[in-house]
mmCIF file of C-alpha atoms and ligand atoms in Angstrom:
data_model
loop_
_atom_site.group_PDB
_atom_site.id
_atom_site.type_symbol
_atom_site.label_atom_id
_atom_site.label_comp_id
_atom_site.label_asym_id
_atom_site.label_seq_id
_atom_site.Cartn_x
_atom_site.Cartn_y
_atom_site.Cartn_z
ATOM 1 C CA MET Y 1401 57.618 -0.382 49.814
ATOM 2 C CA ASN Y 1402 58.971 -1.680 47.133
ATOM 3 C CA ARG Y 1403 55.525 -3.246 45.614
ATOM 4 C CA PHE Y 1404 55.368 -1.596 42.735
ATOM 5 C CA HIS Y 1405 59.024 -2.092 41.690
ATOM 6 C CA GLY Y 1406 60.047 -2.016 37.945
ATOM 7 C CA LYS Y 1407 56.150 -0.579 37.117
ATOM 8 C CA ARG Y 1408 55.472 2.139 35.228
ATOM 9 C CA ALA Y 1409 51.488 3.381 35.909
ATOM 10 C CA VAL Y 1410 49.514 5.805 34.468
ATOM 11 C CA VAL Y 1411 46.922 7.400 36.636
ATOM 12 C CA LEU Y 1412 43.837 9.658 35.148
ATOM 13 C CA GLY Y 1413 42.818 12.597 36.937
ATOM 14 C CA GLY Y 1414 46.392 12.315 38.719
ATOM 15 C CA ALA Y 1415 46.275 16.107 39.638
ATOM 16 C CA GLY Y 1416 42.958 15.892 41.761
ATOM 17 C CA PHE Y 1417 42.699 15.243 45.189
ATOM 18 C CA LEU Y 1418 42.687 11.171 45.562
ATOM 19 C CA GLY Y 1419 44.924 11.189 42.097
ATOM 20 C CA SER Y 1420 47.516 13.153 43.627
ATOM 21 C CA HIS Y 1421 47.479 11.162 46.650
ATOM 22 C CA LEU Y 1422 47.848 7.858 44.547
ATOM 23 C CA CYS Y 1423 50.735 8.993 42.351
ATOM 24 C CA GLU Y 1424 52.983 9.849 45.746
ATOM 25 C CA ARG Y 1425 51.859 6.135 47.292
ATOM 26 C CA LEU Y 1426 52.561 4.179 43.573
ATOM 27 C CA LEU Y 1427 56.281 6.414 43.551
ATOM 28 C CA ALA Y 1428 57.104 5.765 47.346
ATOM 29 C CA ASP Y 1429 56.013 1.907 46.558
ATOM 30 C CA GLY Y 1430 58.696 1.873 43.897
ATOM 31 C CA ALA Y 1431 56.810 2.443 40.814
ATOM 32 C CA SER Y 1432 59.529 3.208 38.030
ATOM 33 C CA GLU Y 1433 57.388 5.948 36.224
ATOM 34 C CA VAL Y 1434 54.294 7.329 37.130
ATOM 35 C CA ILE Y 1435 52.718 9.863 34.555
ATOM 36 C CA SER Y 1436 49.244 11.693 35.412
ATOM 37 C CA VAL Y 1437 47.204 12.568 32.675
ATOM 38 C CA ASP Y 1438 44.803 15.673 33.497
ATOM 39 C CA ASN Y 1439 43.124 18.173 32.074
ATOM 40 C CA PHE Y 1440 42.906 19.747 35.170
ATOM 41 C CA ILE Y 1441 38.799 20.527 34.808
ATOM 42 C CA THR Y 1442 38.617 20.073 38.662
ATOM 43 C CA GLY Y 1443 42.018 19.694 39.686
ATOM 44 C CA ASP Y 1444 45.302 21.668 40.663
ATOM 45 C CA GLU Y 1445 48.844 21.838 39.364
ATOM 46 C CA ARG Y 1446 49.282 22.373 43.163
ATOM 47 C CA ASN Y 1447 48.026 18.873 43.848
ATOM 48 C CA LEU Y 1448 51.540 18.089 42.508
ATOM 49 C CA ALA Y 1449 53.996 20.335 43.981
ATOM 50 C CA GLY Y 1450 55.411 17.784 46.216
ATOM 51 C CA LEU Y 1451 56.473 15.426 42.831
ATOM 52 C CA ARG Y 1452 57.877 18.039 40.547
ATOM 53 C CA MET Y 1453 61.481 17.006 41.067
ATOM 54 C CA ASN Y 1454 60.901 13.665 41.242
ATOM 55 C CA LYS Y 1455 62.197 12.467 38.104
ATOM 56 C CA ARG Y 1456 60.019 9.114 37.921
ATOM 57 C CA PHE Y 1457 57.287 11.229 37.310
ATOM 58 C CA VAL Y 1458 55.744 13.135 34.392
ATOM 59 C CA SER Y 1459 52.194 15.106 34.742
ATOM 60 C CA LEU Y 1460 50.208 15.446 31.007
ATOM 61 C CA HIS Y 1461 47.903 17.827 30.715
ATOM 62 C CA HIS Y 1462 45.263 16.008 28.430
ATOM 63 C CA ASP Y 1463 41.254 15.466 28.099
ATOM 64 C CA ILE Y 1464 40.989 11.501 28.643
ATOM 65 C CA THR Y 1465 38.274 11.442 26.368
ATOM 66 C CA GLU Y 1466 40.257 12.391 23.208
ATOM 67 C CA PRO Y 1467 42.732 9.223 22.347
ATOM 68 C CA PHE Y 1468 45.978 9.355 23.888
ATOM 69 C CA SER Y 1469 48.904 6.251 24.079
ATOM 70 C CA PHE Y 1470 52.299 5.649 24.652
ATOM 71 C CA ASN Y 1471 55.352 4.340 23.636
ATOM 72 C CA GLY Y 1472 56.842 1.502 25.937
ATOM 73 C CA PRO Y 1473 54.980 -0.438 28.864
ATOM 74 C CA VAL Y 1474 52.468 -0.039 31.046
ATOM 75 C CA ASP Y 1475 51.607 -1.746 34.219
ATOM 76 C CA PHE Y 1476 48.910 -0.094 35.631
ATOM 77 C CA VAL Y 1477 45.399 1.799 34.338
ATOM 78 C CA PHE Y 1478 44.172 3.955 37.368
ATOM 79 C CA ASN Y 1479 41.191 5.632 36.109
ATOM 80 C CA MET Y 1480 40.512 8.240 38.512
ATOM 81 C CA ALA Y 1481 39.288 10.996 36.274
ATOM 82 C CA SER Y 1482 35.804 12.720 37.102
ATOM 83 C CA PRO Y 1483 34.047 15.766 38.621
ATOM 84 C CA ALA Y 1484 33.496 14.040 41.989
ATOM 85 C CA SER Y 1485 31.528 16.835 44.392
ATOM 86 C CA PRO Y 1486 27.857 17.845 43.442
ATOM 87 C CA ILE Y 1487 28.013 21.359 43.234
ATOM 88 C CA ASP Y 1488 31.332 20.116 40.229
ATOM 89 C CA TYR Y 1489 29.225 17.541 37.951
ATOM 90 C CA ALA Y 1490 26.166 19.962 38.569
ATOM 91 C CA GLN Y 1491 27.827 22.350 37.081
ATOM 92 C CA LEU Y 1492 30.075 19.886 34.610
ATOM 93 C CA PRO Y 1493 27.049 17.257 33.491
ATOM 94 C CA ILE Y 1494 27.980 16.641 30.142
ATOM 95 C CA GLU Y 1495 31.808 16.729 30.818
ATOM 96 C CA THR Y 1496 30.843 14.208 33.959
ATOM 97 C CA LEU Y 1497 29.533 11.890 31.087
ATOM 98 C CA ARG Y 1498 31.551 12.120 28.604
ATOM 99 C CA VAL Y 1499 34.733 11.079 31.057
ATOM 100 C CA GLY Y 1500 32.711 8.757 32.832
ATOM 101 C CA SER Y 1501 32.021 6.895 29.337
ATOM 102 C CA LEU Y 1502 34.654 7.907 26.359
ATOM 103 C CA GLY Y 1503 37.209 8.518 29.306
ATOM 104 C CA THR Y 1504 36.999 5.497 30.780
ATOM 105 C CA GLU Y 1505 37.075 3.298 27.338
ATOM 106 C CA ASN Y 1506 40.344 5.868 25.967
ATOM 107 C CA GLY Y 1507 41.728 4.174 29.515
ATOM 108 C CA LEU Y 1508 40.729 0.511 29.037
ATOM 109 C CA ARG Y 1509 42.175 0.674 25.325
ATOM 110 C CA LEU Y 1510 45.548 1.551 26.572
ATOM 111 C CA ALA Y 1511 45.212 -1.249 29.672
ATOM 112 C CA GLN Y 1512 44.109 -3.920 26.498
ATOM 113 C CA GLN Y 1513 46.918 -2.774 24.004
ATOM 114 C CA LYS Y 1514 49.337 -3.011 26.792
ATOM 115 C CA GLY Y 1515 48.344 -6.156 28.823
ATOM 116 C CA ALA Y 1516 47.916 -3.667 32.089
ATOM 117 C CA VAL Y 1517 45.830 -3.365 35.021
ATOM 118 C CA PHE Y 1518 42.775 -1.612 34.603
ATOM 119 C CA LEU Y 1519 41.331 0.060 38.485
ATOM 120 C CA GLN Y 1520 38.063 2.348 38.004
ATOM 121 C CA ALA Y 1521 37.635 4.602 40.642
ATOM 122 C CA SER Y 1522 33.873 4.167 41.259
ATOM 123 C CA THR Y 1523 31.348 5.271 44.353
ATOM 124 C CA SER Y 1524 28.962 4.609 46.340
ATOM 125 C CA GLU Y 1525 26.338 6.608 44.076
ATOM 126 C CA ILE Y 1526 25.769 3.685 41.940
ATOM 127 C CA TYR Y 1527 23.748 2.895 45.206
ATOM 128 C CA GLY Y 1528 21.930 5.826 44.894
ATOM 129 C CA ASP Y 1529 19.850 6.536 47.559
ATOM 130 C CA PRO Y 1530 19.635 3.497 49.013
ATOM 131 C CA LEU Y 1531 17.375 1.037 50.569
ATOM 132 C CA VAL Y 1532 19.519 -1.374 51.598
ATOM 133 C CA HIS Y 1533 21.618 -0.331 54.763
ATOM 134 C CA PRO Y 1534 24.542 -0.546 54.975
ATOM 135 C CA GLN Y 1535 25.551 -1.219 51.159
ATOM 136 C CA ARG Y 1536 26.771 -4.356 49.939
ATOM 137 C CA GLU Y 1537 28.647 -4.723 47.358
ATOM 138 C CA ASP Y 1538 25.681 -7.059 45.482
ATOM 139 C CA TYR Y 1539 22.721 -4.821 46.396
ATOM 140 C CA TRP Y 1540 22.181 -2.941 42.656
ATOM 141 C CA GLY Y 1541 20.760 0.154 43.780
ATOM 142 C CA ASN Y 1542 18.199 2.753 43.278
ATOM 143 C CA VAL Y 1543 19.166 5.776 40.492
ATOM 144 C CA ASN Y 1544 17.171 8.519 39.269
ATOM 145 C CA SER Y 1545 18.329 8.033 35.519
ATOM 146 C CA VAL Y 1546 17.024 12.146 35.276
ATOM 147 C CA GLY Y 1547 17.719 13.797 38.341
ATOM 148 C CA PRO Y 1548 20.149 16.015 39.386
ATOM 149 C CA ARG Y 1549 23.108 13.400 40.317
ATOM 150 C CA SER Y 1550 22.417 11.142 37.215
ATOM 151 C CA CYS Y 1551 25.146 12.623 35.392
ATOM 152 C CA TYR Y 1552 27.093 11.207 38.006
ATOM 153 C CA ASP Y 1553 25.611 8.061 38.955
ATOM 154 C CA GLU Y 1554 25.015 7.157 35.453
ATOM 155 C CA ALA Y 1555 28.635 7.808 34.346
ATOM 156 C CA LYS Y 1556 29.614 5.795 37.245
ATOM 157 C CA ARG Y 1557 27.065 3.116 36.774
ATOM 158 C CA TYR Y 1558 28.036 3.044 32.611
ATOM 159 C CA GLY Y 1559 31.974 3.042 33.932
ATOM 160 C CA GLU Y 1560 31.333 -0.350 35.932
ATOM 161 C CA ALA Y 1561 29.655 -1.792 32.662
ATOM 162 C CA ILE Y 1562 32.122 -1.116 29.711
ATOM 163 C CA VAL Y 1563 34.733 -1.848 32.749
ATOM 164 C CA ALA Y 1564 33.030 -5.721 32.755
ATOM 165 C CA ALA Y 1565 32.372 -5.635 28.913
ATOM 166 C CA TYR Y 1566 36.093 -5.276 28.314
ATOM 167 C CA ARG Y 1567 36.874 -8.346 31.408
ATOM 168 C CA ARG Y 1568 34.568 -10.123 29.233
ATOM 169 C CA VAL Y 1569 35.377 -9.680 25.621
ATOM 170 C CA HIS Y 1570 39.160 -8.667 25.421
ATOM 171 C CA ARG Y 1571 40.261 -9.932 28.710
ATOM 172 C CA VAL Y 1572 41.340 -7.021 30.786
ATOM 173 C CA ARG Y 1573 42.384 -7.651 34.130
ATOM 174 C CA THR Y 1574 39.759 -4.952 35.859
ATOM 175 C CA ARG Y 1575 39.354 -3.709 39.215
ATOM 176 C CA ILE Y 1576 36.624 -1.675 40.582
ATOM 177 C CA VAL Y 1577 36.656 0.387 44.047
ATOM 178 C CA ARG Y 1578 33.138 1.450 44.825
ATOM 179 C CA ILE Y 1579 34.663 4.496 46.713
ATOM 180 C CA PHE Y 1580 32.878 5.578 49.885
ATOM 181 C CA ASN Y 1581 33.167 9.623 51.312
ATOM 182 C CA THR Y 1582 37.042 10.260 51.212
ATOM 183 C CA TYR Y 1583 38.168 13.302 53.184
ATOM 184 C CA GLY Y 1584 41.513 14.616 53.231
ATOM 185 C CA PRO Y 1585 44.304 17.363 52.443
ATOM 186 C CA ARG Y 1586 43.967 18.693 48.630
ATOM 187 C CA MET Y 1587 40.624 18.521 48.568
ATOM 188 C CA ARG Y 1588 39.453 22.359 47.398
ATOM 189 C CA LEU Y 1589 38.068 24.365 49.897
ATOM 190 C CA ASN Y 1590 35.382 25.551 47.891
ATOM 191 C CA ASP Y 1591 34.066 22.295 46.257
ATOM 192 C CA GLY Y 1592 31.137 22.245 48.530
ATOM 193 C CA ARG Y 1593 31.622 18.520 49.668
ATOM 194 C CA VAL Y 1594 30.536 18.471 53.399
ATOM 195 C CA VAL Y 1595 34.375 18.176 54.780
ATOM 196 C CA PRO Y 1596 35.850 21.573 52.756
ATOM 197 C CA ALA Y 1597 32.404 23.167 53.518
ATOM 198 C CA PHE Y 1598 32.576 23.279 56.882
ATOM 199 C CA VAL Y 1599 35.915 23.642 57.725
ATOM 200 C CA GLY Y 1600 36.035 26.524 55.331
ATOM 201 C CA GLN Y 1601 32.547 28.317 57.101
ATOM 202 C CA ALA Y 1602 34.638 27.341 61.158
ATOM 203 C CA LEU Y 1603 37.916 28.861 60.004
ATOM 204 C CA ARG Y 1604 36.461 32.097 58.012
ATOM 205 C CA GLY Y 1605 33.782 32.268 61.527
ATOM 206 C CA GLU Y 1606 30.545 31.582 59.642
ATOM 207 C CA ASP Y 1607 27.564 29.206 60.972
ATOM 208 C CA PHE Y 1608 27.965 25.903 59.576
ATOM 209 C CA THR Y 1609 25.272 25.414 56.238
ATOM 210 C CA ILE Y 1610 23.184 21.763 56.509
ATOM 211 C CA PHE Y 1611 21.151 20.668 54.114
ATOM 212 C CA GLY Y 1612 17.856 19.445 55.604
ATOM 213 C CA ASP Y 1613 17.363 18.429 59.342
ATOM 214 C CA GLY Y 1614 21.026 17.161 59.229
ATOM 215 C CA SER Y 1615 19.596 13.435 59.817
ATOM 216 C CA GLN Y 1616 20.803 12.563 56.553
ATOM 217 C CA THR Y 1617 23.818 9.939 57.246
ATOM 218 C CA ARG Y 1618 27.406 10.012 55.675
ATOM 219 C CA SER Y 1619 30.789 7.273 56.445
ATOM 220 C CA PHE Y 1620 33.794 9.853 56.547
ATOM 221 C CA CYS Y 1621 36.959 7.728 55.430
ATOM 222 C CA TYR Y 1622 40.669 9.442 55.837
ATOM 223 C CA VAL Y 1623 42.629 9.349 52.227
ATOM 224 C CA SER Y 1624 45.512 6.966 53.767
ATOM 225 C CA ASP Y 1625 42.857 4.317 54.237
ATOM 226 C CA LEU Y 1626 41.121 4.882 50.853
ATOM 227 C CA ILE Y 1627 44.844 4.592 48.802
ATOM 228 C CA ASP Y 1628 46.227 1.887 51.246
ATOM 229 C CA GLY Y 1629 42.697 -0.226 50.005
ATOM 230 C CA ILE Y 1630 43.275 0.991 46.361
ATOM 231 C CA VAL Y 1631 46.730 -0.159 46.562
ATOM 232 C CA ARG Y 1632 45.984 -3.553 47.828
ATOM 233 C CA LEU Y 1633 42.700 -4.343 44.998
ATOM 234 C CA ALA Y 1634 45.051 -3.063 42.060
ATOM 235 C CA LEU Y 1635 47.908 -5.648 43.274
ATOM 236 C CA SER Y 1636 45.357 -8.236 44.071
ATOM 237 C CA ASP Y 1637 43.085 -10.432 41.669
ATOM 238 C CA VAL Y 1638 39.884 -9.602 42.907
ATOM 239 C CA GLU Y 1639 37.549 -8.769 39.687
ATOM 240 C CA GLU Y 1640 34.577 -8.078 41.159
ATOM 241 C CA PRO Y 1641 33.642 -4.661 42.541
ATOM 242 C CA VAL Y 1642 34.701 -3.658 46.037
ATOM 243 C CA ASN Y 1643 33.395 -1.134 48.918
ATOM 244 C CA ILE Y 1644 36.448 1.261 50.462
ATOM 245 C CA GLY Y 1645 35.235 3.670 53.002
ATOM 246 C CA ASN Y 1646 35.133 3.967 57.127
ATOM 247 C CA PRO Y 1647 32.105 2.185 58.542
ATOM 248 C CA ARG Y 1648 31.888 4.485 61.015
ATOM 249 C CA GLU Y 1649 28.123 6.374 60.124
ATOM 250 C CA MET Y 1650 27.188 9.316 61.496
ATOM 251 C CA THR Y 1651 24.500 12.117 61.311
ATOM 252 C CA ILE Y 1652 25.315 15.248 59.362
ATOM 253 C CA LEU Y 1653 24.477 16.989 62.584
ATOM 254 C CA GLN Y 1654 26.819 14.865 64.725
ATOM 255 C CA PHE Y 1655 29.769 15.604 62.025
ATOM 256 C CA ALA Y 1656 28.991 19.432 62.350
ATOM 257 C CA GLU Y 1657 29.769 18.683 66.182
ATOM 258 C CA ALA Y 1658 32.856 17.143 65.119
ATOM 259 C CA VAL Y 1659 34.296 19.534 63.113
ATOM 260 C CA ARG Y 1660 32.999 22.258 65.936
ATOM 261 C CA GLU Y 1661 35.008 20.547 68.634
ATOM 262 C CA ALA Y 1662 38.242 19.887 66.280
ATOM 263 C CA MET Y 1663 38.455 23.619 65.800
ATOM 264 C CA GLY Y 1664 37.648 24.358 69.041
ATOM 265 C CA GLY Y 1665 35.150 27.473 66.986
ATOM 266 C CA GLU Y 1666 31.916 28.912 68.057
ATOM 267 C CA SER Y 1667 29.957 28.160 64.590
ATOM 268 C CA ARG Y 1668 26.492 28.116 65.102
ATOM 269 C CA ILE Y 1669 24.205 25.997 62.390
ATOM 270 C CA THR Y 1670 22.551 27.764 59.737
ATOM 271 C CA PHE Y 1671 19.593 25.504 57.926
ATOM 272 C CA LYS Y 1672 19.077 25.306 54.330
ATOM 273 C CA PRO Y 1673 16.472 23.378 51.783
ATOM 274 C CA LEU Y 1674 17.753 19.303 51.164
ATOM 275 C CA PRO Y 1675 18.846 19.456 47.556
ATOM 276 C CA LYS Y 1676 17.144 16.750 45.337
ATOM 277 C CA ASP Y 1677 17.804 13.334 45.182
ATOM 278 C CA ASP Y 1678 20.083 14.018 48.476
ATOM 279 C CA PRO Y 1679 20.647 10.212 49.402
ATOM 280 C CA LYS Y 1680 19.578 9.704 53.470
ATOM 281 C CA GLN Y 1681 21.957 7.310 54.318
ATOM 282 C CA ARG Y 1682 25.289 5.601 53.268
ATOM 283 C CA GLN Y 1683 27.236 3.258 55.205
ATOM 284 C CA PRO Y 1684 29.536 1.020 53.791
ATOM 285 C CA ASP Y 1685 29.509 -3.074 54.034
ATOM 286 C CA ILE Y 1686 33.336 -3.153 54.170
ATOM 287 C CA THR Y 1687 33.250 -7.537 54.654
ATOM 288 C CA ARG Y 1688 34.949 -8.131 50.909
ATOM 289 C CA ALA Y 1689 37.504 -5.928 51.553
ATOM 290 C CA ARG Y 1690 38.487 -7.311 54.983
ATOM 291 C CA THR Y 1691 38.156 -10.827 53.679
ATOM 292 C CA LEU Y 1692 39.944 -10.688 50.179
ATOM 293 C CA LEU Y 1693 42.430 -7.728 50.950
ATOM 294 C CA GLY Y 1694 42.446 -7.901 54.459
ATOM 295 C CA TRP Y 1695 42.134 -4.234 54.454
ATOM 296 C CA GLU Y 1696 40.419 -1.954 57.194
ATOM 297 C CA PRO Y 1697 40.488 1.767 57.976
ATOM 298 C CA ARG Y 1698 43.035 3.148 60.924
ATOM 299 C CA VAL Y 1699 42.936 6.279 61.075
ATOM 300 C CA ARG Y 1700 40.126 7.878 63.649
ATOM 301 C CA LEU Y 1701 38.015 10.902 62.260
ATOM 302 C CA GLU Y 1702 39.253 13.396 64.731
ATOM 303 C CA ASP Y 1703 43.071 12.320 63.439
ATOM 304 C CA GLY Y 1704 42.321 12.414 60.206
ATOM 305 C CA LEU Y 1705 40.058 16.185 60.688
ATOM 306 C CA ARG Y 1706 43.413 17.109 62.324
ATOM 307 C CA GLU Y 1707 45.245 16.896 59.670
ATOM 308 C CA THR Y 1708 42.376 18.199 57.336
ATOM 309 C CA ILE Y 1709 42.155 21.188 59.017
ATOM 310 C CA SER Y 1710 45.418 21.880 59.317
ATOM 311 C CA TYR Y 1711 46.032 21.734 55.339
ATOM 312 C CA PHE Y 1712 42.659 24.043 55.082
ATOM 313 C CA ARG Y 1713 44.446 26.278 57.110
ATOM 314 C CA SER Y 1714 47.598 26.405 55.282
ATOM 315 C CA VAL Y 1715 46.205 26.615 52.272
ATOM 316 C CA ALA Y 1716 43.284 29.712 52.931
ATOM 317 C CA GLU Y 1717 45.952 32.351 51.415
ATOM 318 C CA ARG Y 1718 47.598 30.930 49.012
ATOM 319 C CA PRO Y 1719 48.825 32.884 45.624
ATOM 320 C CA SER Y 1720 47.597 31.323 42.476
ATOM 321 C CA PRO Y 1721 48.765 28.567 40.770
ATOM 322 C CA THR Y 1722 51.365 28.404 37.312
ATOM 323 C CA ARG Y 1723 50.615 26.143 34.765
ATOM 324 C CA GLN Y 1724 53.539 23.445 34.155
ATOM 325 C CA SER Y 1725 52.590 20.190 33.561
ATOM 326 C CA GLU Y 1726 53.039 19.241 29.956
ATOM 327 C CA THR Y 1727 50.711 18.319 26.693
ATOM 328 C CA LEU Y 1728 51.190 14.855 25.372
ATOM 329 C CA ALA Y 1729 52.676 16.645 21.959
ATOM 330 C CA ASP Y 1730 55.039 18.635 24.330
ATOM 331 C CA ALA Y 1731 56.307 15.215 26.018
ATOM 332 C CA GLY Y 1732 57.811 13.706 22.633
ATOM 333 C CA PRO Y 1733 58.368 10.533 22.124
ATOM 334 C CA SER Y 1734 59.373 9.016 25.062
ATOM 335 C CA LEU Y 1735 55.806 8.510 26.276
HETATM 336 P P1 NAD E 239 38.820 15.679 41.670
HETATM 337 O O1 NAD E 239 37.538 15.990 40.783
HETATM 338 O O2 NAD E 239 40.174 15.995 42.900
HETATM 339 O O3 NAD E 239 39.640 14.967 40.640
HETATM 340 C C1 NAD E 239 39.447 14.635 39.804
HETATM 341 C C2 NAD E 239 40.203 14.667 38.539
HETATM 342 O O4 NAD E 239 40.141 14.153 37.254
HETATM 343 C C3 NAD E 239 40.747 16.278 38.358
HETATM 344 O O5 NAD E 239 42.130 16.419 38.622
HETATM 345 C C4 NAD E 239 39.858 16.484 36.892
HETATM 346 O O6 NAD E 239 40.969 17.511 36.352
HETATM 347 C C5 NAD E 239 40.584 15.267 36.625
HETATM 348 N N1 NAD E 239 39.473 15.243 34.958
HETATM 349 C C6 NAD E 239 37.751 15.043 35.242
HETATM 350 N N2 NAD E 239 37.580 15.210 34.127
HETATM 351 C C7 NAD E 239 38.826 15.230 33.149
HETATM 352 C C8 NAD E 239 39.035 14.707 31.736
HETATM 353 N N3 NAD E 239 38.189 14.535 31.085
HETATM 354 N N4 NAD E 239 40.468 13.831 31.401
HETATM 355 C C9 NAD E 239 41.209 14.615 32.272
HETATM 356 N N5 NAD E 239 41.176 14.881 33.577
HETATM 357 C C10 NAD E 239 40.461 14.757 33.551
HETATM 358 O O7 NAD E 239 37.862 14.083 42.447
HETATM 359 P P2 NAD E 239 38.486 13.332 43.777
HETATM 360 O O8 NAD E 239 38.150 13.392 44.795
HETATM 361 O O9 NAD E 239 39.818 13.181 43.559
HETATM 362 O O10 NAD E 239 37.745 11.889 42.917
HETATM 363 C C11 NAD E 239 39.093 10.881 41.835
HETATM 364 C C12 NAD E 239 38.426 9.717 41.890
HETATM 365 O O11 NAD E 239 37.049 9.545 42.676
HETATM 366 C C13 NAD E 239 36.740 10.601 40.871
HETATM 367 O O12 NAD E 239 36.675 9.458 39.834
HETATM 368 C C14 NAD E 239 35.454 10.104 41.731
HETATM 369 O O13 NAD E 239 34.698 9.563 41.003
HETATM 370 C C15 NAD E 239 35.766 9.283 42.430
HETATM 371 N N6 NAD E 239 35.214 8.836 43.796
HETATM 372 C C16 NAD E 239 35.707 9.993 44.798
HETATM 373 C C17 NAD E 239 35.247 9.920 46.588
HETATM 374 C C18 NAD E 239 35.606 10.788 47.143
HETATM 375 O O14 NAD E 239 35.252 10.822 48.260
HETATM 376 N N7 NAD E 239 36.451 12.004 47.432
HETATM 377 C C19 NAD E 239 34.043 9.310 46.379
HETATM 378 C C20 NAD E 239 33.467 8.199 45.365
HETATM 379 C C21 NAD E 239 34.061 8.471 44.163
HETATM 380 N N1 UDP E 240 25.832 19.003 53.163
HETATM 381 C C1 UDP E 240 26.280 19.766 54.006
HETATM 382 N N2 UDP E 240 25.870 20.820 53.879
HETATM 383 C C2 UDP E 240 26.795 21.519 53.388
HETATM 384 C C3 UDP E 240 27.154 20.541 52.381
HETATM 385 C C4 UDP E 240 26.583 19.482 52.142
HETATM 386 O O1 UDP E 240 24.502 19.722 54.852
HETATM 387 O O2 UDP E 240 27.603 22.403 53.063
HETATM 388 C C5 UDP E 240 25.553 18.006 53.107
HETATM 389 C C6 UDP E 240 24.908 17.151 51.782
HETATM 390 O O3 UDP E 240 23.303 16.932 51.889
HETATM 391 C C7 UDP E 240 24.831 16.070 52.120
HETATM 392 C C8 UDP E 240 26.115 15.208 52.863
HETATM 393 O O4 UDP E 240 26.051 16.879 53.533
HETATM 394 O O5 UDP E 240 24.123 15.057 52.830
HETATM 395 C C9 UDP E 240 27.166 14.740 51.949
HETATM 396 O O6 UDP E 240 27.317 15.955 51.017
HETATM 397 P P1 UDP E 240 28.797 15.857 49.945
HETATM 398 O O7 UDP E 240 28.652 16.996 48.849
HETATM 399 O O8 UDP E 240 29.663 15.895 50.473
HETATM 400 O O9 UDP E 240 29.027 14.496 49.431
HETATM 401 P P2 UDP E 240 27.528 13.336 48.885
HETATM 402 O O10 UDP E 240 27.773 12.318 49.825
HETATM 403 O O11 UDP E 240 26.570 13.949 49.492
HETATM 404 O O12 UDP E 240 28.066 13.129 47.854
#
């Protein structure tokens, strides 16, 4: 429970889906202060609503591609900042490349200055459309460097490279988590990823849109399992990349069936063209996480989907947000 007791943590991208869950978990684990730094480009103030009254939590509005620093000690820097859904990064390709490169380096500089542990949220996308299955961390990947996903894949590959360089040159204590498809409450209903897409369609009584013939596979990890893996990695001394994801693999057609069953609806299927470079298969090999971190996913898809669906039902009608975060300038010298 008190694994972060007395520790001050900075979460870059703390207002996003995963970042907000991480902020909550760090506070629950006893962190003395958690500072979220986010420009809200794909995040949402409402993800932080439950933390507003917590005196150990600060939310700053700042674009991490611009330099930043804080007074006082920092023990951990978690870099969760980046557009992450294929629709988001297709609309924001340059922002995605800039946050993955300049933003990551600014975060590394902070960790170097403070002697903090730096944890990089990397992705299964660094394996591209993989030719090795399931994907182990020692597979180098199959990525199209100029395709529609390249702004994300290459930014994340560069991110891993600059993290490794700061470890070698400046001896920053670095961790790299390769996150496989993760879902749960606080995903945006309209972010285009398959979980909110199908749940949203079922809620509106629309057909499921399946891209291609639905034979492509993914492996879905519930958010609490993922955050648990990230926390274990941050507290370990493992410097090589670690896959965190749920190895239960299924086709997208099977996933549509699982959502239909969970929602008890009648949704039918409409087939749409498969986007270019859409990976045909994806399943994490989690041997490294099991052996080095003692980590294993616990939440069954059926249970995770139930939580997620109930969240999406609750937000389907909610009003728009009001801005409440401070800018770095507002926050004053104490940070
Ligand atoms: P998200 O879009 O909900 O969160 C990303 C956050 O980063 C947002 O709050 C956004 O506003 C913020 N951000 C983006 N650019 C920024 C900038 N320049 N300055 C400050 N803040 C900025 O996405 P997510 O699903 O929570 O993903 C979080 C991280 O995990 C990302 O780095 C993503 O690549 C990685 N990841 C996620 C998944 C997944 O399945 N959710 C899979 C693989 C990797
Ligand atoms: N997908 C789909 N219908 C949708 C959204 C996505 O069939 O409405 C497919 C998509 O083509 C991909 C898989 O579901 O094969 C997972 O897509 P997502 O965008 O969630 O994440 P990805 O793993 O591709 O980054």
